PDB file of C-alpha atoms in Angstrom:
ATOM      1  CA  UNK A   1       0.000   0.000   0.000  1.00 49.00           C
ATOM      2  CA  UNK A   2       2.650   2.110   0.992  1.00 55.00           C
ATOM      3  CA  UNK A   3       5.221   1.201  -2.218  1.00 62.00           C
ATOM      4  CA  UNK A   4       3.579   4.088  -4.527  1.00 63.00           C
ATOM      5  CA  UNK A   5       4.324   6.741  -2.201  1.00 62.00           C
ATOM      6  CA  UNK A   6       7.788   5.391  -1.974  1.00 64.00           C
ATOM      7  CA  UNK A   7       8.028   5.650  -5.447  1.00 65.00           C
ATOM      8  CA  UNK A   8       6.662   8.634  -5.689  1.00 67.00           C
ATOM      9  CA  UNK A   9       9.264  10.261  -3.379  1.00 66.00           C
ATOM     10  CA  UNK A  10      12.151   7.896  -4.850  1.00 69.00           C
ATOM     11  CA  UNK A  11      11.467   9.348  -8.326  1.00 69.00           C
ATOM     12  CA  UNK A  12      11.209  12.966  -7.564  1.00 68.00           C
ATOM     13  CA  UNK A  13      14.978  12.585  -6.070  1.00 63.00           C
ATOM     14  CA  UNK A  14      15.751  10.384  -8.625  1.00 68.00           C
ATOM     15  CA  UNK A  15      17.349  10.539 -11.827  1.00 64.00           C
ATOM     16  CA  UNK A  16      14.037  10.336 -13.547  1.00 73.00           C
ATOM     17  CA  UNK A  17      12.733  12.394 -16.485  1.00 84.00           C
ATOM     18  CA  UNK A  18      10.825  15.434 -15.231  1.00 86.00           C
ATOM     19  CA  UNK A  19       9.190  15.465 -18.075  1.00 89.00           C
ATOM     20  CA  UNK A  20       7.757  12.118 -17.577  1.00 88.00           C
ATOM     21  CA  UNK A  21       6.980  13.090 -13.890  1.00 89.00           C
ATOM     22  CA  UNK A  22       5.279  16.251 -15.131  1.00 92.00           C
ATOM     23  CA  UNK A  23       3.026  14.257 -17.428  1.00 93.00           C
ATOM     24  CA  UNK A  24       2.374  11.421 -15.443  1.00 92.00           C
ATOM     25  CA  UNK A  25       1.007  14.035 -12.555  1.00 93.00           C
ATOM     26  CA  UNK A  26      -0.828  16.135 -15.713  1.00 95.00           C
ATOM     27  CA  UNK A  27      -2.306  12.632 -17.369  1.00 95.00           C
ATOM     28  CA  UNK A  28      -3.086  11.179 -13.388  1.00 95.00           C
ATOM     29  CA  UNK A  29      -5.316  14.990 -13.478  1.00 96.00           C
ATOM     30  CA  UNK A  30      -6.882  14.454 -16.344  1.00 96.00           C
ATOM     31  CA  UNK A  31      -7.836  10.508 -15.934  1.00 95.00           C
ATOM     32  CA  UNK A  32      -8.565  11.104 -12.126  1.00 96.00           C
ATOM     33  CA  UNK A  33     -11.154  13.851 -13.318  1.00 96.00           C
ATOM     34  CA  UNK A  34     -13.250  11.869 -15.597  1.00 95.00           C
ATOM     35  CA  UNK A  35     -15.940   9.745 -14.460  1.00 94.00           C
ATOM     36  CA  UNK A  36     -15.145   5.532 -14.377  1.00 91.00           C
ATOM     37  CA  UNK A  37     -18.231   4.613 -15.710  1.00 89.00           C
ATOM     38  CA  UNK A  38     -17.525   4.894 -19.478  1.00 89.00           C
ATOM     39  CA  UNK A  39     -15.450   3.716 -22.200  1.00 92.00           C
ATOM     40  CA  UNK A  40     -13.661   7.183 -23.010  1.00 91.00           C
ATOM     41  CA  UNK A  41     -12.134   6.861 -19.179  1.00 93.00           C
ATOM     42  CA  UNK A  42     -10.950   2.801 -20.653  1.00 93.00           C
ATOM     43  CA  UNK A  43      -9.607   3.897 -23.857  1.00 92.00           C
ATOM     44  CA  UNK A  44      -7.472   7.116 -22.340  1.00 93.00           C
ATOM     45  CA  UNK A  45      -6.114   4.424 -19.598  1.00 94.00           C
ATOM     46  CA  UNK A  46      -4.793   2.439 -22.094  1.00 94.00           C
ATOM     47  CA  UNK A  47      -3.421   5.423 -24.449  1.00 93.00           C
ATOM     48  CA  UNK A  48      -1.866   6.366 -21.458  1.00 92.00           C
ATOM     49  CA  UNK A  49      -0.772   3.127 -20.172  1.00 89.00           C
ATOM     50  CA  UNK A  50       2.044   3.182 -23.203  1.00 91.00           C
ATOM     51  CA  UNK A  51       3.106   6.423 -22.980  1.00 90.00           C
ATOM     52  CA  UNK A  52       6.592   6.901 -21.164  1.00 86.00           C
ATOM     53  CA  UNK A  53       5.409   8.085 -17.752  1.00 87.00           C
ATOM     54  CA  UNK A  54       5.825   7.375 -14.416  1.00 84.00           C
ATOM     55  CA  UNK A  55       3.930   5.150 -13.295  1.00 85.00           C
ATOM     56  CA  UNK A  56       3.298   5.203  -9.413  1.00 82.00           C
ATOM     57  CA  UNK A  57       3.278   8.766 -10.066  1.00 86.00           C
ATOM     58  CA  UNK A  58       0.210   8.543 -12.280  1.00 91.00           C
ATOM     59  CA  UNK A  59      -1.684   5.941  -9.989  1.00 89.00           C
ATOM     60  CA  UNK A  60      -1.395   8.313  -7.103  1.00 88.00           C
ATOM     61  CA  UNK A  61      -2.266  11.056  -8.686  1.00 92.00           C
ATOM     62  CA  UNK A  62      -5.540   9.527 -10.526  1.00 94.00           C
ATOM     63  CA  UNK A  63      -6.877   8.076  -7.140  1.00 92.00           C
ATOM     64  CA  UNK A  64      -6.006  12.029  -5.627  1.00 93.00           C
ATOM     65  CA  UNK A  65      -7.845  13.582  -8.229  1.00 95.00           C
ATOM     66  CA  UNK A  66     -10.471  11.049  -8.552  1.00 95.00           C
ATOM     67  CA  UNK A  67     -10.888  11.869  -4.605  1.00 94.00           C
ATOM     68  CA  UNK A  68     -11.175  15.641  -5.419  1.00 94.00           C
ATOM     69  CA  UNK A  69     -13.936  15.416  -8.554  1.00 94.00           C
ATOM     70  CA  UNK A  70     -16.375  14.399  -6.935  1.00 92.00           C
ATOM     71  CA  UNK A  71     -16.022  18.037  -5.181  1.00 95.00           C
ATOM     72  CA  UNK A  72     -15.784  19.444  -8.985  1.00 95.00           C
ATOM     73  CA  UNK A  73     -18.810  17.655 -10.252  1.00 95.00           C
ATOM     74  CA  UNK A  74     -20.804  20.527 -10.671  1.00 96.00           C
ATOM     75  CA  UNK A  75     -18.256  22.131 -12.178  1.00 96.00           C
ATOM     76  CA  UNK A  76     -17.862  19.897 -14.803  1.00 96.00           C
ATOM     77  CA  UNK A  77     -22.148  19.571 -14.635  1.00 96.00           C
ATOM     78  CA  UNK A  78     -21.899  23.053 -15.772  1.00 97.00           C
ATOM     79  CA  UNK A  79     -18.945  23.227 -18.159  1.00 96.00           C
ATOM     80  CA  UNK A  80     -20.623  20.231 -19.675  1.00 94.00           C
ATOM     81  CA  UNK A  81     -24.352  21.341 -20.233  1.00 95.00           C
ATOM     82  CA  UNK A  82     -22.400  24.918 -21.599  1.00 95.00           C
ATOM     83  CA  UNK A  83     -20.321  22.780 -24.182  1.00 93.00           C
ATOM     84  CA  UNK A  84     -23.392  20.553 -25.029  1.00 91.00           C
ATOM     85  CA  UNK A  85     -25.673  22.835 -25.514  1.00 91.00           C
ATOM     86  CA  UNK A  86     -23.651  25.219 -27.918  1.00 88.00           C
ATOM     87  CA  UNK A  87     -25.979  26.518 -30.811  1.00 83.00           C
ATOM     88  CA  UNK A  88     -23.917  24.638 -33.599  1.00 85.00           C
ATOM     89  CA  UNK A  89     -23.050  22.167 -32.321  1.00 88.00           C
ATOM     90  CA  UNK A  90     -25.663  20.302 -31.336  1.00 86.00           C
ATOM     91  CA  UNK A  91     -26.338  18.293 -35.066  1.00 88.00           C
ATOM     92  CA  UNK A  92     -22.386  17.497 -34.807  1.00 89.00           C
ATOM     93  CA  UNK A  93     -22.852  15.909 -31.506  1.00 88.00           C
ATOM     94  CA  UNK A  94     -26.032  13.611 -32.815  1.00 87.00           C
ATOM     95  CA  UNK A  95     -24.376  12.853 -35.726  1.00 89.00           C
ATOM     96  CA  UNK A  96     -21.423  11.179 -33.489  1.00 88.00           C
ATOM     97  CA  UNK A  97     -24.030   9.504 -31.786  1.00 87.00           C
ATOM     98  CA  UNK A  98     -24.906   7.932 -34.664  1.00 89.00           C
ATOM     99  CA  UNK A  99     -21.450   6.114 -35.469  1.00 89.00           C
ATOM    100  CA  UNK A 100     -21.160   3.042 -33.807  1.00 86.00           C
ATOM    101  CA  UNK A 101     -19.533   2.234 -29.959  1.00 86.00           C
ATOM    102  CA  UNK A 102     -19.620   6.272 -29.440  1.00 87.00           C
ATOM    103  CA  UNK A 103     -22.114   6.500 -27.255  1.00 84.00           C
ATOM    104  CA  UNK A 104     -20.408   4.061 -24.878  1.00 88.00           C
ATOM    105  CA  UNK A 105     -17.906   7.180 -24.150  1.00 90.00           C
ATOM    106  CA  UNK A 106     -21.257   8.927 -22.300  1.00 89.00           C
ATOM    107  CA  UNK A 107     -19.309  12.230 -24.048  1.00 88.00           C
ATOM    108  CA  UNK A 108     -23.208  13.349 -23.900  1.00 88.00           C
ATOM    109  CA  UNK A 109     -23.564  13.754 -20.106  1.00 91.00           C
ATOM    110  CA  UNK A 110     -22.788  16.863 -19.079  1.00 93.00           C
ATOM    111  CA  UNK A 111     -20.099  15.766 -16.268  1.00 95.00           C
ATOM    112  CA  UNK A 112     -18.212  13.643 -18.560  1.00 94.00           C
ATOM    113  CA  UNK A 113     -18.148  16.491 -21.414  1.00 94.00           C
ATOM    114  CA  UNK A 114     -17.464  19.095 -18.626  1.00 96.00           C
ATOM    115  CA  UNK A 115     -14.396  17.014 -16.953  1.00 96.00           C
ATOM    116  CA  UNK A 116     -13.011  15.920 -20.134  1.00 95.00           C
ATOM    117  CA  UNK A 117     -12.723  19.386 -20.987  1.00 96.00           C
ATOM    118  CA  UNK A 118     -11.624  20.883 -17.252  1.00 97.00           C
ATOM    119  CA  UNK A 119      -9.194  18.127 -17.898  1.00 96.00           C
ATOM    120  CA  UNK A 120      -7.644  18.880 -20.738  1.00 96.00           C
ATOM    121  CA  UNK A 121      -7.971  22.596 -20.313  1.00 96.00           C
ATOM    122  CA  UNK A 122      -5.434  22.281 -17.098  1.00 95.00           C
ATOM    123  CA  UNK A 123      -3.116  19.615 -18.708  1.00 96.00           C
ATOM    124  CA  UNK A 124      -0.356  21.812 -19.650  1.00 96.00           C
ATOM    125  CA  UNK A 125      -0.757  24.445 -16.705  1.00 97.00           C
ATOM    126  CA  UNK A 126      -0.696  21.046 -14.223  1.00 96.00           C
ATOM    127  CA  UNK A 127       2.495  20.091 -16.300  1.00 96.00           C
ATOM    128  CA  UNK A 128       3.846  23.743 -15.827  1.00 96.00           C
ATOM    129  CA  UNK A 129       3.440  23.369 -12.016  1.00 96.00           C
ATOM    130  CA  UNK A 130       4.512  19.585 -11.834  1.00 93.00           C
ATOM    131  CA  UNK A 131       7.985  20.517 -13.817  1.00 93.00           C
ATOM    132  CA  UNK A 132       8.587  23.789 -11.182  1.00 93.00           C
ATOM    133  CA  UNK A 133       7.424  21.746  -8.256  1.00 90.00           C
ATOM    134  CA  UNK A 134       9.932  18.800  -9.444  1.00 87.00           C
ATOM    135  CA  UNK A 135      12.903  21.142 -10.077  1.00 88.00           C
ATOM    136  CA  UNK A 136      12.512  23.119  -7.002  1.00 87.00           C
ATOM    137  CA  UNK A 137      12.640  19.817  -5.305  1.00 82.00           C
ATOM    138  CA  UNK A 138      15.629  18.156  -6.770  1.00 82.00           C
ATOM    139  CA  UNK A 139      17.091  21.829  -6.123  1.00 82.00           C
ATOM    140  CA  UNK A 140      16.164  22.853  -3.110  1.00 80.00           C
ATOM    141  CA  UNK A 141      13.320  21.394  -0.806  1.00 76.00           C
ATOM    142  CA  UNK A 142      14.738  17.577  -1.040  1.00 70.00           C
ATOM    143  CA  UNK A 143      17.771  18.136   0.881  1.00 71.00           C
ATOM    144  CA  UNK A 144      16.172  20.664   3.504  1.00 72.00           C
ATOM    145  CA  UNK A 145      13.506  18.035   4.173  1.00 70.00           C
ATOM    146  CA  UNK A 146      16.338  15.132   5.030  1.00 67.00           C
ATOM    147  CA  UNK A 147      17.876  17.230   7.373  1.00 70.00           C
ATOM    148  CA  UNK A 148      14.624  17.854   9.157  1.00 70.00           C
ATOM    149  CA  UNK A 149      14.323  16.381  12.544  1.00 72.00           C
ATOM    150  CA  UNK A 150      11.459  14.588  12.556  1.00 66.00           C
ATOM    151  CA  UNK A 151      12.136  12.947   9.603  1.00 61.00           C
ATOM    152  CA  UNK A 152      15.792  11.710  11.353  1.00 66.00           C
ATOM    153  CA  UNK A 153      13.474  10.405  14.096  1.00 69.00           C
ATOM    154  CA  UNK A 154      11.165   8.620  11.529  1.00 65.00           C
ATOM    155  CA  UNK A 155      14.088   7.045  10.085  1.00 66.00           C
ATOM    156  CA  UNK A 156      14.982   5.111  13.323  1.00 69.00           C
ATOM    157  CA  UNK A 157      11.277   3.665  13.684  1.00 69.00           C
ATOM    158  CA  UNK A 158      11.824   0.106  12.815  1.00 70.00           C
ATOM    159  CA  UNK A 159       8.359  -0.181  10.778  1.00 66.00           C
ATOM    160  CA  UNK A 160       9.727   2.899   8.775  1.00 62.00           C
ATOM    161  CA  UNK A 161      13.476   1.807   8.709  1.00 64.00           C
ATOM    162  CA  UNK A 162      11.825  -1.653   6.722  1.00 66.00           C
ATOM    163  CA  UNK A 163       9.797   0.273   4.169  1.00 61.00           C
ATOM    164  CA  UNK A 164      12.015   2.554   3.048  1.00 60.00           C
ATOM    165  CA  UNK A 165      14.377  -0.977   2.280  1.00 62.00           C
ATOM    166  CA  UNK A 166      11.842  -2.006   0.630  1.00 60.00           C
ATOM    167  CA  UNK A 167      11.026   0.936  -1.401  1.00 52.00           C
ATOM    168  CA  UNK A 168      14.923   0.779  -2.492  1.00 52.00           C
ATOM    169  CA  UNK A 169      14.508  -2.682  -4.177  1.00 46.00           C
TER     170      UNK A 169
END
């Protein structure tokens, strides 16, 4: 339960690509927002699933964000009916109901319409923030935190001394 975290702080003082990092915490945002109960949320997890990102970054970032949508929902409820209900639009959007499997993406309901665009619409300021948060960390903040007290008296709990061994493996 506890190995994701590990990684999580292992690869932010690692020699991992921020990059990666950056879009594995901007693609855990965007998956985490979207609602489980369709096929568009299946067919971005496996698009994503073979991109080059880190991985146990992206878990714990989808079940964060997944945590924090349900908070957004009427966001995305309103973002949605806005985008849905555009005056043009409309005969586009029942024409792709028309083709085959595209309905099973629910991109109809408002809150999957609204989060999919919320989503996407904070990809690359997420990124922007994940790629200053990661630098200022490698820089900075990772070093400061070590020398930290408490975290020198967390290292000689025995429970904590045996997960972080076996977070190196």
């Amino acid at each position: 339960m506890l190995k994701p975290l590990m990684n999580l702080i292992k690869a932010l003082s690692s020699n991992t690509d921020p990059g990666a990092l950056a879009h594995a915490f901007s693609c855990g945002i965007l998956l985490g927002f979207l609602p489980k109960d369709n096929m568009l949320w299946y067919v971005l997890f496996i698009f994503i699933f073979f991109m080059r990102i880190q991985r146990s970054v992206f878990s714990l970032v989808t079940v964060a964000a997944s945590l924090l949508a349900a908070l957004l929902d009427p966001v995305f409820d309103s973002v949605g009916y806005w985008i849905l209900t555009l005056g043009g639009a409309q005969n586009f959007y029942a024409a792709l109901l028309e083709i085959p499997f595209v309905a099973f993406t629910k991109f109809n309901n408002t809150v999957v319409m609204g989060a999919l665009v919320v989503g996407l619409a904070s990809y690359i300021p997420f990124y922007i923030v994940a790629r200053v948060f990661i630098y200022l960390w490698r820089k900075y903040l990772a070093e400061s935190v070590r020398k930290l007290k408490l975290v020198k008296m967390l290292k000689q709990i025995p429970l904590i001394t045996k997960i972080t061994e076996m977070a190196g493996k």
